[in-house]
Short mmCIF file of C-alpha atoms and ligand atoms in Angstrom, two decimals:
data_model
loop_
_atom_site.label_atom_id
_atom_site.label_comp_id
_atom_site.label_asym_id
_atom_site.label_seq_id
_atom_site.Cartn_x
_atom_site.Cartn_y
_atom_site.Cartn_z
CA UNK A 1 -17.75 1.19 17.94
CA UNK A 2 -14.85 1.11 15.58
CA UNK A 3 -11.56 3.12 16.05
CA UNK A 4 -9.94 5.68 15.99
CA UNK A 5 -6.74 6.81 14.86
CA UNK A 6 -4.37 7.87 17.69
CA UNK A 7 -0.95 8.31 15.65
CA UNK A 8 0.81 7.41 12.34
CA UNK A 9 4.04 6.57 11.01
CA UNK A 10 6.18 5.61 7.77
CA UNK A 11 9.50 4.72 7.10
CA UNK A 12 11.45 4.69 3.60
CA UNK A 13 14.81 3.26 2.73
CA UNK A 14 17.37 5.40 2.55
CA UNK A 15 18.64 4.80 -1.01
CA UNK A 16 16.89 6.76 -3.46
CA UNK A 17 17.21 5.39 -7.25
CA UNK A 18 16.44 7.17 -10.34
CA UNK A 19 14.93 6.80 -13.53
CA UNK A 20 18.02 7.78 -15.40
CA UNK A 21 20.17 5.23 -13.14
CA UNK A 22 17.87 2.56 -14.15
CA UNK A 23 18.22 3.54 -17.86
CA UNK A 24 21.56 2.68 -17.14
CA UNK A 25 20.65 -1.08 -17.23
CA UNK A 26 17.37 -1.27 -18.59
CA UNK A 27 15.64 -0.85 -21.82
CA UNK A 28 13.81 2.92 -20.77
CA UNK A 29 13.64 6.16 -20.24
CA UNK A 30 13.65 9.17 -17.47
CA UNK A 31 11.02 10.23 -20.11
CA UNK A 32 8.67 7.00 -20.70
CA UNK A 33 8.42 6.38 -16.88
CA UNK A 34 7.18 9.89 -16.15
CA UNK A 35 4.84 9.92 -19.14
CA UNK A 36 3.30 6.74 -18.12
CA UNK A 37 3.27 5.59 -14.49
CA UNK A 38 4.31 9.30 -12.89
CA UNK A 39 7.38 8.16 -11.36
CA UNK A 40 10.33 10.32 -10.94
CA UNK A 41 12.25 8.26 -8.23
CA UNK A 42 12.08 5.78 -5.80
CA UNK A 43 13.26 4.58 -2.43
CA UNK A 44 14.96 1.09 -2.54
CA UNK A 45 16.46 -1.19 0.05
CA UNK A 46 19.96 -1.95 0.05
CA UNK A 47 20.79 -2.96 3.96
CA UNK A 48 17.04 -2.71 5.20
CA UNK A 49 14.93 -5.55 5.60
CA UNK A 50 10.99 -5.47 5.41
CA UNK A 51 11.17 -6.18 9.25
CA UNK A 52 13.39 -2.86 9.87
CA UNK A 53 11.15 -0.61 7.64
CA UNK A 54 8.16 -2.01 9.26
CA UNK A 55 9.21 -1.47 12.81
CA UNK A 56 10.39 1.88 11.85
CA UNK A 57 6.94 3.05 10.59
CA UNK A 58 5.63 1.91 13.81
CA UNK A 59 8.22 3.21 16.40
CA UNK A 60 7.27 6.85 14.77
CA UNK A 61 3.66 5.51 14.98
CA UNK A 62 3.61 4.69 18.90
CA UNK A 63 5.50 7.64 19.22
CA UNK A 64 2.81 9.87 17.96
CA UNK A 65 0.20 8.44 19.70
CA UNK A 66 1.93 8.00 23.11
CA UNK A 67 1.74 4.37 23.41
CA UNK A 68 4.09 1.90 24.58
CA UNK A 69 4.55 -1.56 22.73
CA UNK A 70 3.22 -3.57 25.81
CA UNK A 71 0.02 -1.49 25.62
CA UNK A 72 -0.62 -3.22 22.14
CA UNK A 73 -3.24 -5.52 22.02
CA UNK A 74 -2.81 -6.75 18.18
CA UNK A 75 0.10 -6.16 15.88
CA UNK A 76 -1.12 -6.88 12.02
CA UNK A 77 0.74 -6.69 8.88
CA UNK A 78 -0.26 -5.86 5.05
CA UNK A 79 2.27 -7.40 3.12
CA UNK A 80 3.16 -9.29 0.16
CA UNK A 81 6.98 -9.07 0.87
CA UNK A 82 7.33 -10.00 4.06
CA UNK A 83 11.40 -11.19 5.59
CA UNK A 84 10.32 -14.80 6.01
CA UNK A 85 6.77 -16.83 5.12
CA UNK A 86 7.09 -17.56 9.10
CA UNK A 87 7.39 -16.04 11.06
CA UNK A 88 5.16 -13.50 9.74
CA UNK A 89 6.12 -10.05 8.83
CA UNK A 90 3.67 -9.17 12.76
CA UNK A 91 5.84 -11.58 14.82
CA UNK A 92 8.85 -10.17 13.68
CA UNK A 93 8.26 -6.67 14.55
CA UNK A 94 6.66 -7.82 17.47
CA UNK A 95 9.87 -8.90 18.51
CA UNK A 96 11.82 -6.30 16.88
CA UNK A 97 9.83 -3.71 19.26
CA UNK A 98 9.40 -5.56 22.07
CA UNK A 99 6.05 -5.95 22.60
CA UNK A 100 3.83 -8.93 23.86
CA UNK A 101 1.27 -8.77 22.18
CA UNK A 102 -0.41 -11.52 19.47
CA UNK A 103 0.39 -11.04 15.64
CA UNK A 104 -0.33 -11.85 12.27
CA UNK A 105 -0.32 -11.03 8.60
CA UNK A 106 -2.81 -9.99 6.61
CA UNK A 107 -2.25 -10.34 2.56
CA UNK A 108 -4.63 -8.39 -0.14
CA UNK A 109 -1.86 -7.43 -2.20
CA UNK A 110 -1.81 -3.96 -2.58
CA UNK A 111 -5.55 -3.59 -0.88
CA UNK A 112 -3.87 -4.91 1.70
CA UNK A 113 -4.20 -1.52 4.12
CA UNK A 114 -7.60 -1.08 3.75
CA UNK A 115 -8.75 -4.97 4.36
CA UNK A 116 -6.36 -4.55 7.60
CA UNK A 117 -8.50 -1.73 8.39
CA UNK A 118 -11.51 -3.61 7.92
CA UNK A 119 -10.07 -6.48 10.29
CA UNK A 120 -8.99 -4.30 13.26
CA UNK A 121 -12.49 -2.50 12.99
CA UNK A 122 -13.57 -6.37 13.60
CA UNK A 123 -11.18 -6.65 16.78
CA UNK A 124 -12.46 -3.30 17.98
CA UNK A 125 -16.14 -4.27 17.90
CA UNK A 126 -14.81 -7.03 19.88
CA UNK A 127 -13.11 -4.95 22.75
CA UNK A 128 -9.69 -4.58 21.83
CA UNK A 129 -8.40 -1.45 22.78
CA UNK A 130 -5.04 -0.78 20.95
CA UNK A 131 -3.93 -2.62 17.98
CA UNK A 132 -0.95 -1.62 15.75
CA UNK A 133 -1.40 -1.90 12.38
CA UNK A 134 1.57 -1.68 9.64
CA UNK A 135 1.91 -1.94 5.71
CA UNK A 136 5.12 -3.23 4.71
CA UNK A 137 7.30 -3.92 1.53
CA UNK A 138 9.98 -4.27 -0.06
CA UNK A 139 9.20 -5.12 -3.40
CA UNK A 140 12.43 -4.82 -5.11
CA UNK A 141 13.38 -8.17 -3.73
CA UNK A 142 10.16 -9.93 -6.38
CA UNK A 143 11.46 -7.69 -8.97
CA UNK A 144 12.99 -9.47 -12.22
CA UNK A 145 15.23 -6.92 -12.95
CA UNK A 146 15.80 -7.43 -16.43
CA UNK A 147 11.90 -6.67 -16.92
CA UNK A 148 11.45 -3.13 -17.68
CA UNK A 149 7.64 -3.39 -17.61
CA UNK A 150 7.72 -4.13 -13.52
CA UNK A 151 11.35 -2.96 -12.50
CA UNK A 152 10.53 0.53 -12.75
CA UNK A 153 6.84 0.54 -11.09
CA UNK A 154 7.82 -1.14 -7.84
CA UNK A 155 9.28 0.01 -4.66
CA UNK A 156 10.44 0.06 -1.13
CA UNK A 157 8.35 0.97 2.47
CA UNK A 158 6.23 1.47 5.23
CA UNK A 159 3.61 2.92 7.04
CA UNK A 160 1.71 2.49 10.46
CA UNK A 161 -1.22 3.14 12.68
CA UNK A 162 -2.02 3.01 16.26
CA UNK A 163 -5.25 2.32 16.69
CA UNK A 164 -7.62 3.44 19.56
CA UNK A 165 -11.56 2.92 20.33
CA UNK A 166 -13.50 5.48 18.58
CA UNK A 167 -15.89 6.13 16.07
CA UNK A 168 -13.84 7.17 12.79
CA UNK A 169 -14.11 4.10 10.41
CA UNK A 170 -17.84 5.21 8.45
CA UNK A 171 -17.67 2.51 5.68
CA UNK A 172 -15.96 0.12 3.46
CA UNK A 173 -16.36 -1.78 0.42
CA UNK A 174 -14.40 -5.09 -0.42
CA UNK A 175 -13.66 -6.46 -3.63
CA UNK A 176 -11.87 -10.29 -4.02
CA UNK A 177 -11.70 -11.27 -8.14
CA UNK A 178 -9.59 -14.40 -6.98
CA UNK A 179 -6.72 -15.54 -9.99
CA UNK A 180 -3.27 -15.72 -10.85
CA UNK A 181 -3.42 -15.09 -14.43
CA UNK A 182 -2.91 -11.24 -14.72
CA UNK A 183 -0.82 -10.78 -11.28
CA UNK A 184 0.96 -12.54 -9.59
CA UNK A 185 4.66 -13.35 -7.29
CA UNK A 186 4.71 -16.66 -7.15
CA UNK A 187 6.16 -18.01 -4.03
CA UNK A 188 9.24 -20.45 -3.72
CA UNK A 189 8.57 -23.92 -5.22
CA UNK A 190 10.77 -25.83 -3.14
CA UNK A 191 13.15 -28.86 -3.46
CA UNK A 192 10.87 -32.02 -3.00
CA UNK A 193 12.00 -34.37 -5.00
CA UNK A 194 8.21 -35.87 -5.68
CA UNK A 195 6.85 -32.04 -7.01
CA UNK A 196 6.60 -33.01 -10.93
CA UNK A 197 5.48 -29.42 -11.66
CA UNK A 198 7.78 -27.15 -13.54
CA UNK A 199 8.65 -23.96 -11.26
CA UNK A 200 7.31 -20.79 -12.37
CA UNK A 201 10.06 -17.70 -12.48
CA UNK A 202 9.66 -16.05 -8.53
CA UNK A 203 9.07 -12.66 -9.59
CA UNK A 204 6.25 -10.23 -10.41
CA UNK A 205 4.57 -11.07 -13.04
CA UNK A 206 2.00 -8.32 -14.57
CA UNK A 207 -0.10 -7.80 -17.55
CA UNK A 208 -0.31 -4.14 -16.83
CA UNK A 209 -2.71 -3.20 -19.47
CA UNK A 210 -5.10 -5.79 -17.64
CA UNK A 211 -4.65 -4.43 -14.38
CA UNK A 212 -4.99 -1.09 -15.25
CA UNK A 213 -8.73 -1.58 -16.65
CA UNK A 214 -9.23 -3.29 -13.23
CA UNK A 215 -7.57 -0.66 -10.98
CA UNK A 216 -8.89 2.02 -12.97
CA UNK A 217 -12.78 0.83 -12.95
CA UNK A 218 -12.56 -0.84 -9.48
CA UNK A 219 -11.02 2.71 -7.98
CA UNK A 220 -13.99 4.71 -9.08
CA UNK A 221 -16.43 1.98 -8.33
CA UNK A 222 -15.26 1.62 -4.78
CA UNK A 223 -14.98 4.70 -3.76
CA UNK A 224 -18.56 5.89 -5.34
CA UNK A 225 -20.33 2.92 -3.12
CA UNK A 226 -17.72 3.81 0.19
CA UNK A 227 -18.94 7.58 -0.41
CA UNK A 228 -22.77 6.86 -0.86
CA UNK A 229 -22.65 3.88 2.00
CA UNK A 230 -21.15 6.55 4.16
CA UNK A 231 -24.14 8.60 3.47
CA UNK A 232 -21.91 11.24 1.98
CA UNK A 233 -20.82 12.94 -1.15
CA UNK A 234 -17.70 13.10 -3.01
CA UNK A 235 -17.78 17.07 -2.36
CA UNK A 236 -17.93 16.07 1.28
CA UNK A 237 -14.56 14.33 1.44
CA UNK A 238 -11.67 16.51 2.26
CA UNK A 239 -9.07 13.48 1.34
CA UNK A 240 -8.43 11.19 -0.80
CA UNK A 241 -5.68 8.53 -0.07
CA UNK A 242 -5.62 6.56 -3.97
CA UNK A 243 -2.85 3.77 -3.70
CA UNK A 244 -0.05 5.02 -5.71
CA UNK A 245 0.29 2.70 -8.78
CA UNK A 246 0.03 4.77 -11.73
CA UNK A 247 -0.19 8.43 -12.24
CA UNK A 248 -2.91 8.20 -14.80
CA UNK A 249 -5.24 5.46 -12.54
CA UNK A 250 -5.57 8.60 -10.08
CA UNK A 251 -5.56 11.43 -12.13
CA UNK A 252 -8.74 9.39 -14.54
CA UNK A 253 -10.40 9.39 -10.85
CA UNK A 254 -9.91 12.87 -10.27
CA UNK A 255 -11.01 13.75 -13.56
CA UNK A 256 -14.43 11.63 -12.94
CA UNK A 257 -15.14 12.51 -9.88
CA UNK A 258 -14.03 16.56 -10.29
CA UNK A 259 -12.02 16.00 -7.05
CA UNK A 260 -9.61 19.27 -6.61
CA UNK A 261 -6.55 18.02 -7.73
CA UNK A 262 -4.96 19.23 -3.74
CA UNK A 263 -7.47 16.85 -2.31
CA UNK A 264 -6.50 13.74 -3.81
CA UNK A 265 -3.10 13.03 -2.52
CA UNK A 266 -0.24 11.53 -4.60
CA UNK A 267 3.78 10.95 -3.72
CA UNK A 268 4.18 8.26 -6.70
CA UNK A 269 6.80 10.49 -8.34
CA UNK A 270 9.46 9.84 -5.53
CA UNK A 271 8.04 6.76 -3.57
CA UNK A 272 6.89 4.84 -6.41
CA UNK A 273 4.49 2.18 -6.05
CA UNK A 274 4.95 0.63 -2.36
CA UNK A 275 1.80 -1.71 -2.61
CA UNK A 276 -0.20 -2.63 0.56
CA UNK A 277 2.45 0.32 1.98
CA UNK A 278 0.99 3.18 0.15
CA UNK A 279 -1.50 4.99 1.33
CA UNK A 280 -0.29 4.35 4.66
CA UNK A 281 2.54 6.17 3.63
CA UNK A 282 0.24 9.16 2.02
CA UNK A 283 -1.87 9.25 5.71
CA UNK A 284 1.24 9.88 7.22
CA UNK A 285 2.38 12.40 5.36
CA UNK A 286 -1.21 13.95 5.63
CA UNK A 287 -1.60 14.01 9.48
CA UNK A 288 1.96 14.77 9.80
CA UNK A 289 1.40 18.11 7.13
CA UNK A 290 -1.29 19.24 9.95
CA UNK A 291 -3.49 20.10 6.93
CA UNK A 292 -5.91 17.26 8.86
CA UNK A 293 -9.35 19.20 10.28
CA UNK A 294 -11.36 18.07 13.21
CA UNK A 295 -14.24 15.84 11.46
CA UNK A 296 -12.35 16.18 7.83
CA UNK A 297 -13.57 12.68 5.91
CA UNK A 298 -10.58 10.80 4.48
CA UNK A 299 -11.39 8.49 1.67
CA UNK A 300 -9.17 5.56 0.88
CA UNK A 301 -8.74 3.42 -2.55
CA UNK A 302 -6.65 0.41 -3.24
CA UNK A 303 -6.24 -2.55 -6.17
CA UNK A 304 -3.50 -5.32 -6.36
CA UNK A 305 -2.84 -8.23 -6.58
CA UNK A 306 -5.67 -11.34 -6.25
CA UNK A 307 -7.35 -9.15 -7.56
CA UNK A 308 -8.58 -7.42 -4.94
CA UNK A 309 -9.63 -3.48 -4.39
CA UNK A 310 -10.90 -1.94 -1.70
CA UNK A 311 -12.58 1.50 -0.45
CA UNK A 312 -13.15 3.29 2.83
CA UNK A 313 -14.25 6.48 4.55
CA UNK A 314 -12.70 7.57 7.45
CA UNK A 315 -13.66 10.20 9.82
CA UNK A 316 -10.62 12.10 11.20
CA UNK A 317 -11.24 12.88 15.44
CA UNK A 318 -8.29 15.09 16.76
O1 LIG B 401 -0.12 -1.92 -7.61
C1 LIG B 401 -0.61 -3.09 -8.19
C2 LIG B 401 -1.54 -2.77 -9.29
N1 LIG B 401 -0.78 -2.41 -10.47
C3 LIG B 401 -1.26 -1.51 -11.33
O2 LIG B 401 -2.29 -0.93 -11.12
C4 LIG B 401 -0.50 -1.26 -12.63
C5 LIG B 401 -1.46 -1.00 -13.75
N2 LIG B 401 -0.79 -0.90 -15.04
C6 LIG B 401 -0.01 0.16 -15.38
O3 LIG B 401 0.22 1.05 -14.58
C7 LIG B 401 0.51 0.25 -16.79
O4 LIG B 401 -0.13 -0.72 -17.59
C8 LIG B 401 2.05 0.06 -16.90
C9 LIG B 401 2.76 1.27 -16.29
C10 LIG B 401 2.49 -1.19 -16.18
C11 LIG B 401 2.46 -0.04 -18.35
O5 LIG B 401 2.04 1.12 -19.06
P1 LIG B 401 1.22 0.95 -20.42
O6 LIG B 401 0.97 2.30 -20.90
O7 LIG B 401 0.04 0.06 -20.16
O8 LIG B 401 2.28 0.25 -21.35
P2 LIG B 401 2.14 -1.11 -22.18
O9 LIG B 401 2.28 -2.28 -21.31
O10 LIG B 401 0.95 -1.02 -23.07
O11 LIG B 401 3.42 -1.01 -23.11
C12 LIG B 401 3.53 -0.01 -24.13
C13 LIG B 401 4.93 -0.06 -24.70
C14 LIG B 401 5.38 -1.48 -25.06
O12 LIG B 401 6.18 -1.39 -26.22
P3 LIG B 401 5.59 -1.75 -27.66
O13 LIG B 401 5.14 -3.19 -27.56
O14 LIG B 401 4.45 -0.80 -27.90
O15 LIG B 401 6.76 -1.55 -28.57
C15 LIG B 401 6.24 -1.89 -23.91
O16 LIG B 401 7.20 -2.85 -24.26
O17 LIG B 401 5.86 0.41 -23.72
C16 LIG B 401 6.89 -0.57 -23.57
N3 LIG B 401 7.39 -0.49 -22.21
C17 LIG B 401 8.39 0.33 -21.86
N4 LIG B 401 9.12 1.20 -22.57
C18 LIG B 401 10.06 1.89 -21.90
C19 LIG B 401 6.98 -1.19 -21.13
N5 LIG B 401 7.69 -0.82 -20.05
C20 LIG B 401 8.58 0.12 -20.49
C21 LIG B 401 9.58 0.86 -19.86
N6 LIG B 401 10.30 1.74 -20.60
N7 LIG B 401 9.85 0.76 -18.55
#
């Protein structure tokens, strides 16, 4: 027994920013971000916390499914940019929606969906029998905005699942390559007057080039050995959720793999890259599109930040 999905949500700031307004203060182009990362526009924060955009994904989330917040058995969060470092990014939307439920955050960096998947499957097999689950972030608050090589990449969201009892989650694979030196937000040093350590800067730092020979290696290798454990092939998968951090990463798996270009599902031109939000925010849009078939397999891919990266097959049950 694992679960099932009963309904899905995502919510996206309101303010939409453009390449060309961010050539306005930065060193780039409408042109270079397009060629490069596949981003056209993105949604960033200006009033809404992580906290609001989190609860919002799962308000349309419950919704779907028909579940009330004190049916929830488990709230958990994917996020690196959570409101606070406590209360956790869970305990405030717990609140925020009222339920009663226990909480927690989960971080993976932008894996972080998939290794929350792995954990509810973990509660289910335990007898849970609805747990909310929510990827969360708003990035733009690690950005160093003067840093064209992160500014434009990162972005704003959420997305959310209710979770049910059921048989959908096939297999997984999880990947940890633990270290800070390629990416990294560093968290906030503090005032104590005995620290002797010089603070690093609190932004995102990232060697892209580096993490782009991880992301694009570990997203093929995961999702071969998620396919095969399933016991499937990559012709059998109707979907495939890639985390949205660069244009090329997914197009050099669709290219591999032959995967028909409408089967592998990408919104990085106007969400940008939400990390442990993304394909949350892609599942959404796919159940909501009703393209979704009765025993279609979903595959999922993420990489971030640890580094992790992560793959999974899903089985969709109306
Ligand atoms: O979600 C978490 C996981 N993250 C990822 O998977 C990201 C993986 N990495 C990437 O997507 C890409 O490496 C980036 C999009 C971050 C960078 O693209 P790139 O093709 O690897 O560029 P680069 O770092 O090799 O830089 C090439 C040039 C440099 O200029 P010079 O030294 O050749 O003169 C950069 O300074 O592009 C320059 N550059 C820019 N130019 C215009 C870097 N950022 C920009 C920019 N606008 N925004």
């Amino acid at each position: 027994m694992s679960f099932k999905i009963l309904g899905t949500g995502s919510c996206l700031p309101q303010r939409t920013v453009t390449n060309e307004e961010l050539s306005e203060f930065l060193d780039t182009s409408d042109e270079w971000i397009q060629q490069r990362v596949g981003i056209r526009q993105r949604r960033v924060c200006t009033t809404e916390t992580t906290t609001d955009l989190a609860a919002g994904a799962a308000i349309a989330a419950l919704e779907m499914s028909g579940t009330k917040p004190e049916e929830l058995d488990m709230i958990l969060c994917a996020t690196v940019s959570a409101d606070n470092a406590a209360p956790s990014l869970a305990c405030s939307v717990q609140n925020k929606i009222e339920a009663s439920c226990p909480a927690m955050d989960i971080n993976a960096g932008c894996t972080g969906f998939i290794y929350m998947l792995e954990t509810a499957a973990g509660f289910f097999a335990m007898g849970y029998k609805k747990i909310l689950i929510i990827g969360a972030e708003r990035l733009t608050r690690c950005a160093d905005w003067t840093d064209r090589s992160t500014a434009v990449i990162f972005a704003d969201g959420a997305g959310a699942m209710v979770l049910g009892p059921g048989n959908s989650y096939i297999s997984s694979k999880l990947v940890a390559k633990g270290g800070d030196a390629v990416l990294r937000i560093p968290s906030f040093h503090g005032m104590s007057p005995f620290y002797e350590v010089e603070p690093r800067e609190p932004y995102i730092y990232m060697n892209g080039q580096e993490v782009f020979k991880f992301a694009v290696n570990a997203m093929c290798t995961d999702l071969a050995d998620a396919v095969e454990k399933a016991g499937l092939t990559m012709d059998e998968i109707a979907w495939v959720i890639p985390h949205q951090a660069n244009a090329r990463i997914i197009d050099f798996a669709v290219k591999k793999f032959g995967i028909k270009p409408e089967r592998c599902l990408k919104n990085i031109e106007i969400t940008g890259n939400t990390s442990a939000a993304s394909v949350a925010i892609l599942a959404d849009e796919l159940v909501r599109s009703g393209r979704l078939k009765d025993g279609d397999y979903i595959a999922m891919a993420a990489f971030g930040a640890g580094l992790t990266s992560a793959a999974c097959v899903i089985k969709w049950e109306a």
